[in-house]
Amino acid sequence: MPAAGRGERLGPGAPKALRELGGVPILVHAVRVLARSRAVGTVVVVAPKDGVAEVRALLADAIGERESAALVVVPGGDTRQESVRAGLAALPADVDVVLVHDAARPLVPVDVVDAVARTVADGAEAVVPAVPLADTVKQVTPAQAPGLPEPVIATPDRATLRAVQTPQGFRRDVLDRVHAKAVEEGVDATDDAGLVERFGGRVVVVPGHEEAFKVTRPLDLVLAEAVLARRRS
Ligand code: CTP
Ligand code: MG
């Protein structure tokens, strides 16, 4: 679970994973969901470099003996990709299937976690949960300066597009290999499945869930609070 980001788009404050949702750090919500899945044996949390001890204490307290999954906390890197690599390096030797889940998606239903894990166990090498897009998407030439109009190049057929979420699931050997190749070739991708595609692997999509959205901007926190309140009522 990459959780080492600063959360710059969320605005000033603690690192995003430690910001609270319903009075509980976002990271704790995310770890609890994974630990609830019977498919998950070990959760490796990749924490901000200067927050490893704090995250360890927080999770020991919040998760404690109640969940069955083992917990490992390691320091992250400067990019998400580096943080995922740090997490991979800390996996126990006997693990064959890896789920990479953003701490920033604290409300993902456990059914999505289970479905991704099952699809890998059934033979897929890389699996991403995704949802159809609500908005039509335009490809543009990015503006040369803020505020200038941007010429449209194309409108991809919305029916063939998906917005991808996490956890993304992988055969461990495949994920290790593409991350090593990414380092060799200096490739940076915003998601792990993107690396598999880039290096010739096969990625499949399974249904995600609208509540698996990523807490990115302040409005996402408002929505997350509302979803949590609805679940609790
Ligand atoms: N992440 C990480 N290490 C980094 C950067 C990101 O582990 N160096 C993690 C984040 O903690 C988050 C996930 O990757 O759980 C998805 O990244 P994103 O939503 O972009 O989070 P941040 O990078 O923290 O946010 P921002 O880009 O707004 O700064
Ligand atoms: Mg980021």
Tab-separated table of N, CA and C in Angstrom, residues 6 10 16 23 57 109 114 135 147-148 151-152 154 168-169 185 203 212 226:
chain	number	residue	atom	x	y	z
A	6	ARG	N	2.662	13.181	-0.329
A	6	ARG	CA	2.452	14.352	0.523
A	6	ARG	C	1.017	14.855	0.444
A	10	LEU	N	-4.386	18.084	-2.045
A	10	LEU	CA	-5.368	18.193	-0.961
A	10	LEU	C	-5.156	19.492	-0.183
A	16	LYS	N	-1.247	13.108	3.244
A	16	LYS	CA	-2.633	12.708	2.968
A	16	LYS	C	-3.064	11.452	3.736
A	23	GLY	N	-12.857	10.952	11.705
A	23	GLY	CA	-12.064	10.884	12.931
A	23	GLY	C	-10.976	9.824	12.929
A	57	ALA	N	3.133	2.760	14.886
A	57	ALA	CA	2.420	2.889	16.163
A	57	ALA	C	0.914	3.053	15.922
A	109	PRO	N	-14.810	-0.969	-1.448
A	109	PRO	CA	-15.491	-2.100	-0.813
A	109	PRO	C	-14.620	-3.362	-0.859
A	114	ASP	N	-11.528	-8.528	-3.135
A	114	ASP	CA	-11.660	-9.977	-3.340
A	114	ASP	C	-11.721	-10.325	-4.826
A	135	ASP	N	-18.184	11.543	-17.775
A	135	ASP	CA	-17.955	12.671	-18.691
A	135	ASP	C	-17.395	12.184	-20.019
A	147	GLY	N	-4.911	29.586	-18.773
A	147	GLY	CA	-6.018	30.434	-19.195
A	147	GLY	C	-6.226	30.496	-20.701
A	148	LEU	N	-5.234	30.082	-21.501
A	148	LEU	CA	-5.407	30.117	-22.957
A	148	LEU	C	-6.309	28.965	-23.396
A	151	PRO	N	-6.702	23.740	-28.126
A	151	PRO	CA	-7.276	23.084	-29.306
A	151	PRO	C	-7.575	21.602	-29.038
A	152	VAL	N	-8.752	21.154	-29.496
A	152	VAL	CA	-9.130	19.740	-29.350
A	152	VAL	C	-8.559	18.937	-30.511
A	154	ALA	N	-8.979	15.218	-30.472
A	154	ALA	CA	-9.814	14.030	-30.700
A	154	ALA	C	-10.787	13.824	-29.552
A	168	GLN	N	-4.916	-2.797	-7.727
A	168	GLN	CA	-4.572	-3.496	-8.954
A	168	GLN	C	-3.848	-4.778	-8.538
A	169	GLY	N	-4.156	-5.870	-9.210
A	169	GLY	CA	-3.608	-7.173	-8.800
A	169	GLY	C	-2.646	-7.730	-9.836
A	185	GLU	N	15.010	1.337	-17.751
A	185	GLU	CA	14.715	2.167	-18.919
A	185	GLU	C	14.234	3.572	-18.561
A	203	VAL	N	-3.189	-6.964	-19.579
A	203	VAL	CA	-3.917	-6.429	-18.426
A	203	VAL	C	-5.407	-6.571	-18.690
A	212	ALA	N	-14.777	3.547	-4.567
A	212	ALA	CA	-13.317	3.347	-4.558
A	212	ALA	C	-12.581	4.559	-5.121
A	226	ALA	N	-19.182	12.107	3.483
A	226	ALA	CA	-20.611	11.843	3.268
A	226	ALA	C	-20.867	10.344	3.064
